[in-house]
Backbone as a ProteinNet text record, in pm:
[ID]
protein_1_A
[PRIMARY]
LPPQSDPPEFAPPPSCRRPSKRHRRTRALMESAAQHTAMLSPRGRSPCTFYMLNADFVRKFAGKNMPFFQEIRDKFANDIVEVSLDYTNVVKGTYLETTLAVSHRWMQSEDPDPDGEQLKA
[TERTIARY]
51.3	-5.8	131	93.4	100.8	83.5	210.2	128.7	148.9	-7.5	-131.7	-70.2	-94	-35.5	-199.5	-124.7	-240.2	-293.1	-480.2	-503.5	-462.9	-530.5	-516.5	-593.2	-500	-536.4	-710.3	-753.1	-977.1	-901.5	-877.8	-950.4	-1043.6	-1104.1	-1271.1	-1302.3	-1399.7	-1330.2	-1364.8	-1281.4	-1250.5	-1358.7	-1476.4	-1683.3	-1647.1	-1567.7	-1652.8	-1486.3	-1394.1	-1271.7	-1237.2	-1358.3	-1358.6	-1511.5	-1597.2	-1704.9	-1754.6	-1847.2	-1913.2	-1902.8	-1889.8	-1902	-1994.4	-2105.7	-2257.7	-2239.9	-2196.4	-2214.3	-2096.5	-1974.1	-1873.9	-1894.2	-2036.4	-2087.8	-2202.4	-2299	-2332.1	-2315.8	-2133.6	-2075.3	-2018.2	-2011.1	-1921.1	-2053.6	-2202.2	-2281.9	-2318.9	-2326.9	-2362.5	-2295.6	-2085	-2083.6	-2065	-2074.9	-2145.9	-2268.7	-2386.6	-2449.1	-2462.4	-2330.4	-2319.2	-2246.7	-2130.2	-2098.1	-2180	-2239.1	-2356.5	-2480.7	-2469.2	-2533.7	-2459.4	-2389.8	-2253.4	-2288.5	-2247.7	-2189.9	-2354	-2445	-2606.6	-2685.3	-2610.6	-2698.7	-2719.2	-2829.8	-2873.1	-2772	-2644.8	-2512.4	-2438.7	-2426.1	-2420.4	-2499.5	-2516.6	-2564	-2792.1	-2820.8	-2964.7	-3011.3	-3183.2	-3249.2	-3228.4	-3294.3	-3356.3	-3425.8	-3579.6	-3693.3	-3703.9	-3799.5	-3871.3	-4073.8	-4103.1	-4206	-4297.6	-4349	-4462.9	-4538.8	-4716.5	-4869.9	-4921.8	-5003.9	-5078.8	-5169.5	-5195.2	-5256.8	-5344.6	-5447.8	-5604.5	-5622.9	-5412.1	-5524.7	-5488.5	-5382.8	-5357.5	-5464.8	-5568.7	-5647.1	-5779.4	-5827.9	-5943.5	-5868.8	-5787.3	-5704.8	-5817.2	-5885	-5961.4	-5927.9	-5839.4	-5718.3	-5675.3	-5685.8	-5626.2	-5449.2	-5384.2	-5248.3	-5229.6	-5096.6	-5068.8	-5044.8	-5041.4	-4961	-4843.7	-4764	-4612.4	-4604.3	-4535.7	-4502.6	-4535.4	-4512.5	-4509.2	-4674.7	-4743.1	-4865.6	-4954.2	-4932.8	-4947.9	-4897.5	-4815.7	-4792.2	-4888.3	-4862.3	-4934.8	-5156	-5187.8	-5325.7	-5327.9	-5284.2	-5327.3	-5202	-5199.3	-5047.8	-5115.4	-5235.2	-5264.8	-5241.2	-5197.4	-5179.9	-5033.2	-4962.3	-4839.6	-4798.2	-4734.7	-4633.2	-4529.3	-4435.7	-4321.9	-4302.8	-4182.8	-4193.2	-4048	-3983	-3787.1	-3749.5	-3715.5	-3653.8	-3510.3	-3463.8	-3317.7	-3286	-3182	-3099.8	-3115	-3121.9	-3094.5	-3276.5	-3340.8	-3464.5	-3549.3	-3479.6	-3556.2	-3469.8	-3392.4	-3280.3	-3370.1	-3414.1	-3484.3	-3605.5	-3659	-3829.5	-3973.5	-3918.2	-3960.7	-4016.1	-4020.3	-4115.2	-4234.8	-4194.4	-4281.6	-4456	-4473	-4672.1	-4687.6	-4568.9	-4693.5	-4608.7	-4589.6	-4445.7	-4411.9	-4503.7	-4513	-4405.6	-4342.2	-4295.4	-4328.2	-4314.6	-4350.2	-4284.3	-4173.7	-4164.9	-4141.7	-4234.3	-4177.8	-4069.3	-4080.8	-3969.1	-4056.2	-4019.5	-4062.6	-4064.6	-4195.4	-4261.6	-4213.5	-4213.3	-4156.6	-4091.5	-4011.5	-3986.9	-4015	-4119.6	-4217	-4348.4	-4377	-4506.7	-4420.4	-4470.7	-4474.3	-4505.9	-4621	-4749	-4836.7	-4764.6	-4939.1	-5068.9	-5007.1	-5165.2	-5230.7	-5149	-5220	-5151.9	-5084.7	-5060.5	-5013.4	-4914.4	-4857.3	-5001.8	-5029.8	-5174.1	-5260.4	-5268.4	-5303.6	-5268.6	-5158.3	-5051.7	-5094.9
-161.5	1.9	141.5	220.3	333.1	417	510.3	602.4	696.2	672.9	766.6	924.3	1068.4	1133.1	1215.5	1322.3	1376.1	1462	1508.6	1563.3	1680.7	1740.5	1874.5	1942.4	2064.8	2192.3	2190.1	2279.3	2295.9	2498.4	2623.1	2706.1	2764.4	2798.4	2808.9	2927.4	2969.9	3119.2	3244.5	3326.7	3462.3	3539.9	3557.1	3563.8	3496.4	3287.8	3258.3	3207.3	3331.6	3328	3296	3476.5	3451.3	3538.9	3426	3402.9	3591.8	3650.8	3717.4	3759.7	3923.7	4011.1	3909.1	3913.2	3855.4	3697.6	3679.1	3486.1	3461.3	3506.1	3480.7	3537.8	3640.4	3707.9	3590.6	3485.2	3405.4	3284.6	3239.9	3115.4	3093.4	3254.2	3281.9	3275.5	3280.4	3322.6	3173.9	3044	2922.2	2859.7	2866.5	2844.9	2828.9	2970.9	2993	2970.5	2887.3	2862.9	2744.3	2657.4	2531.9	2533.5	2576.4	2560.3	2624.7	2665.3	2679.9	2661.3	2526.8	2376.3	2313.9	2283.5	2122.3	2184.5	2262.1	2418.3	2345.1	2380.4	2335.3	2252.6	2173.3	1999.4	1969.7	1818.8	1751.8	1670.4	1682.5	1624.2	1715.7	1814.5	1933.9	1997.7	2159.6	2168.1	2145.3	2170.2	2117	2211.4	2250.1	2300.5	2438.4	2533.3	2695	2680.3	2711.8	2703	2859.9	2843.8	2983.7	2976.5	3146.2	3039.6	3183.9	3097	3174.2	3189.8	3310.9	3299	3190.9	3124.6	3076.2	3123	3148.7	3218.5	3311.1	3093.9	3207.3	3281.4	3333.6	3431	3527.9	3579	3682.3	3733.5	3631	3688	3637	3651.6	3707.1	3796.1	3828.5	3965.8	4065.5	4112.6	4212.5	4325.8	4305.6	4427.6	4562	4681.5	4756.7	4768.7	4728.7	4657.8	4565.5	4451	4325.9	4421	4303.7	4298.9	4238.3	4321.9	4234.5	4076.1	4040.5	3897.2	3841.3	4002.3	3933.2	3892.6	3958.3	4018.6	3860.5	3877.6	3732.2	3571.6	3596.9	3505.5	3468.6	3561.8	3608.2	3527.1	3551.8	3615.3	3549.2	3412.1	3344.3	3240.8	3234.1	3107.1	2991.4	2964.4	2911.7	2913	3013.2	3039.1	3063.2	3097.2	3039.6	2939.4	2904.6	2768.4	2769.4	2661.8	2635.5	2518	2630.3	2535.4	2544.7	2382.9	2423.4	2385.3	2465.9	2478.9	2498.3	2334.1	2344.6	2420.1	2477.9	2484.1	2420.3	2326.4	2240.7	2269.3	2223.4	2201.8	2332.4	2415.2	2633.1	2610.6	2606.9	2584.4	2507.9	2459.9	2306.2	2275	2426.1	2461.4	2355.8	2288	2214.7	2211.4	2412.2	2415.1	2582.7	2535.7	2594.4	2598.8	2496.5	2505.3	2536.1	2484.4	2468.2	2601.3	2682.9	2785.8	2896.4	3017.3	3129.5	3254.7	3342.1	3441.9	3540.7	3634.4	3854.4	3886.4	3970.7	4035	4179.9	4233.4	4448.2	4492.4	4589.6	4678.6	4731.2	4788.4	4835.3	4985	5087.6	5198.5	5323.9	5294.8	5370.7	5246.7	5390.5	5211.1	5122.4	5249.7	5191.7	5155	5183.1	5102.6	5052.7	4971.8	4912.3	4970.2	4992.7	4959.4	5016.3	5137.7	5284.5	5254.8	5269.9	5305.8	5151.3	5089.6	4935.8	4915.3	4938	4966.4	4807.4	4756.7	4632.3	4531.2	4576.6	4448.7	4404.5	4507.9	4500.3	4504.7	4482.3	4411.7	4258.3
-1.1	-27.7	-11.1	-57.1	-31	1.6	128.9	225.2	206.6	364.5	320.1	369.5	230.5	257.8	372	467	604.1	461.3	586.1	468	454.1	337.3	381.9	414.6	503.6	563.6	532.6	606.2	575.5	603.3	502.4	558	550.6	612.7	604.4	469.5	443.9	361.4	436.9	404.1	473.9	574.8	528.4	572.2	740.5	745.1	773.9	905.2	890.7	979.3	1132.2	1151.3	1255.1	1285.5	1416.8	1468.3	1466.6	1457.8	1521.8	1626	1651	1850.3	1890.8	1790.1	1879.5	1886.5	1806.6	1785.4	1917.4	1932.2	2056.6	2176.6	2203	2321.5	2401.6	2195.1	2254.9	2341.9	2292.3	2298.1	2434.6	2481.4	2581.3	2722.1	2661.7	2742.2	2793.4	2670.1	2693.4	2757.6	2738.4	2824.5	3003	2978.6	3093.9	3140.5	3100.6	3144.4	3196.2	3138.4	3111.7	3276.5	3301.7	3390.7	3509.3	3468.9	3584.6	3646.5	3502.1	3535.1	3610	3581.6	3582.7	3753.2	3797.2	3990.1	4014.6	4008	4042.8	3966.5	3974.6	3929.8	4028.7	4015.8	4115.9	4240.8	4116.1	4189.3	4312.8	4245.7	4342.8	4411.3	4362.6	4562.7	4507.6	4658.7	4606.4	4619.2	4605.2	4544.8	4614.9	4597.5	4609.8	4645.3	4769.1	4816.5	4898.6	4735.3	4765.9	4814.2	4886.7	4933.8	4896.4	4724.7	4642.6	4746.6	4686.7	4708.7	4600.7	4662.4	4567.4	4513.7	4354.3	4182.4	4210	4309.2	4298.6	4462.8	4568.4	4627.5	4572.9	4476.6	4459.7	4371	4262.6	4197.2	4262.4	4351	4429.9	4576.2	4563.4	4659.9	4618.1	4754.1	4734.4	4820.6	4837.5	4896.8	4765.3	4820.4	4744.1	4673.8	4784	4786.5	4876.8	4769.3	4867.6	4980.5	5081.8	5262.5	5204.6	5267.5	5317.7	5372.8	5355.9	5332.1	5534.4	5578.9	5769.9	5768.9	5702.5	5788.8	5722	5511.3	5445.8	5553.4	5606.4	5681.2	5777.5	5852.4	6002.7	5976.3	5844.2	5850.8	5774.5	5626	5532.8	5542.1	5598.5	5607.5	5494	5496.9	5380.8	5284.1	5236.4	5115.4	5065.7	5162.4	5131	5069.4	4918.5	4918.8	4921.8	4959.6	4949.6	4869.3	4838.8	4649.9	4694.7	4589	4600	4452.3	4378.7	4300.8	4229.3	4205.1	4175.2	3988.1	3940.6	3880.8	3686.9	3726.5	3562.6	3500.5	3642	3626	3522.6	3549.2	3510.7	3393.6	3390.8	3284.5	3205.4	3214.2	3108.6	3075.2	3182.9	3123.4	3210.5	3303.7	3359.2	3438.1	3535.7	3668	3514	3359.2	3294.9	3270.4	3330.8	3261.6	3529.8	3522.3	3686.9	3805.5	3742.2	3867.1	3758.6	3828.4	3769.7	3863.5	3841.8	3975.1	3940.9	3993.4	3941.3	4024.4	3988.2	4103.1	4028.6	4146.3	4075.4	4242.7	4181.7	4278	4307.4	4455.2	4553.7	4500.6	4440.8	4493.7	4568.6	4669.7	4787.1	4889.9	4967.6	5103.7	5154.2	5201.6	5305	5293.6	5201.6	5043.4	4886.6	4911.8	4762.8	4708.6	4660.1	4595.3	4624.1	4653.9	4699.9	4641.8	4522.2	4421.1	4375.9	4433.3	4407	4227.4	4197.9	4030.6	3952	4088.9	4103.8	4138.6	4184.8	4271.4	4057.6	4096	3868.6	3841.5	3759.5	3675.3	3670.8
[MASK]
+++++++++++++++++++++++++++++++++++++++++++++++++++++++++++++++++++++++++++++++++++++++++++++++++++++++++++++++++++++++++

């Protein structure tokens, strides 16, 4: 048999040689997400626990604005749901059909929603 020669070097066309800035940024974000997923996988860290309100409580709440968590905890304890979420399943979209988190900034330091606009949203 004749000796095999090395395959010729592949040289991509000039337009394909350097990834775009957007491509490099996307690749970096994906690599970062993969590292975080590996770090927080079930083999790694444990799930995070959150305290959420039952959606029916929010929908049917008759007040002008939502009370502070401490008040809800004291007066409406049955409407608080403890939920454990792990990062891997969040990234996979496992909770898309069962969990919705809404977070609003506080409008004032002493009252997060003085006009009830965030509750309406």
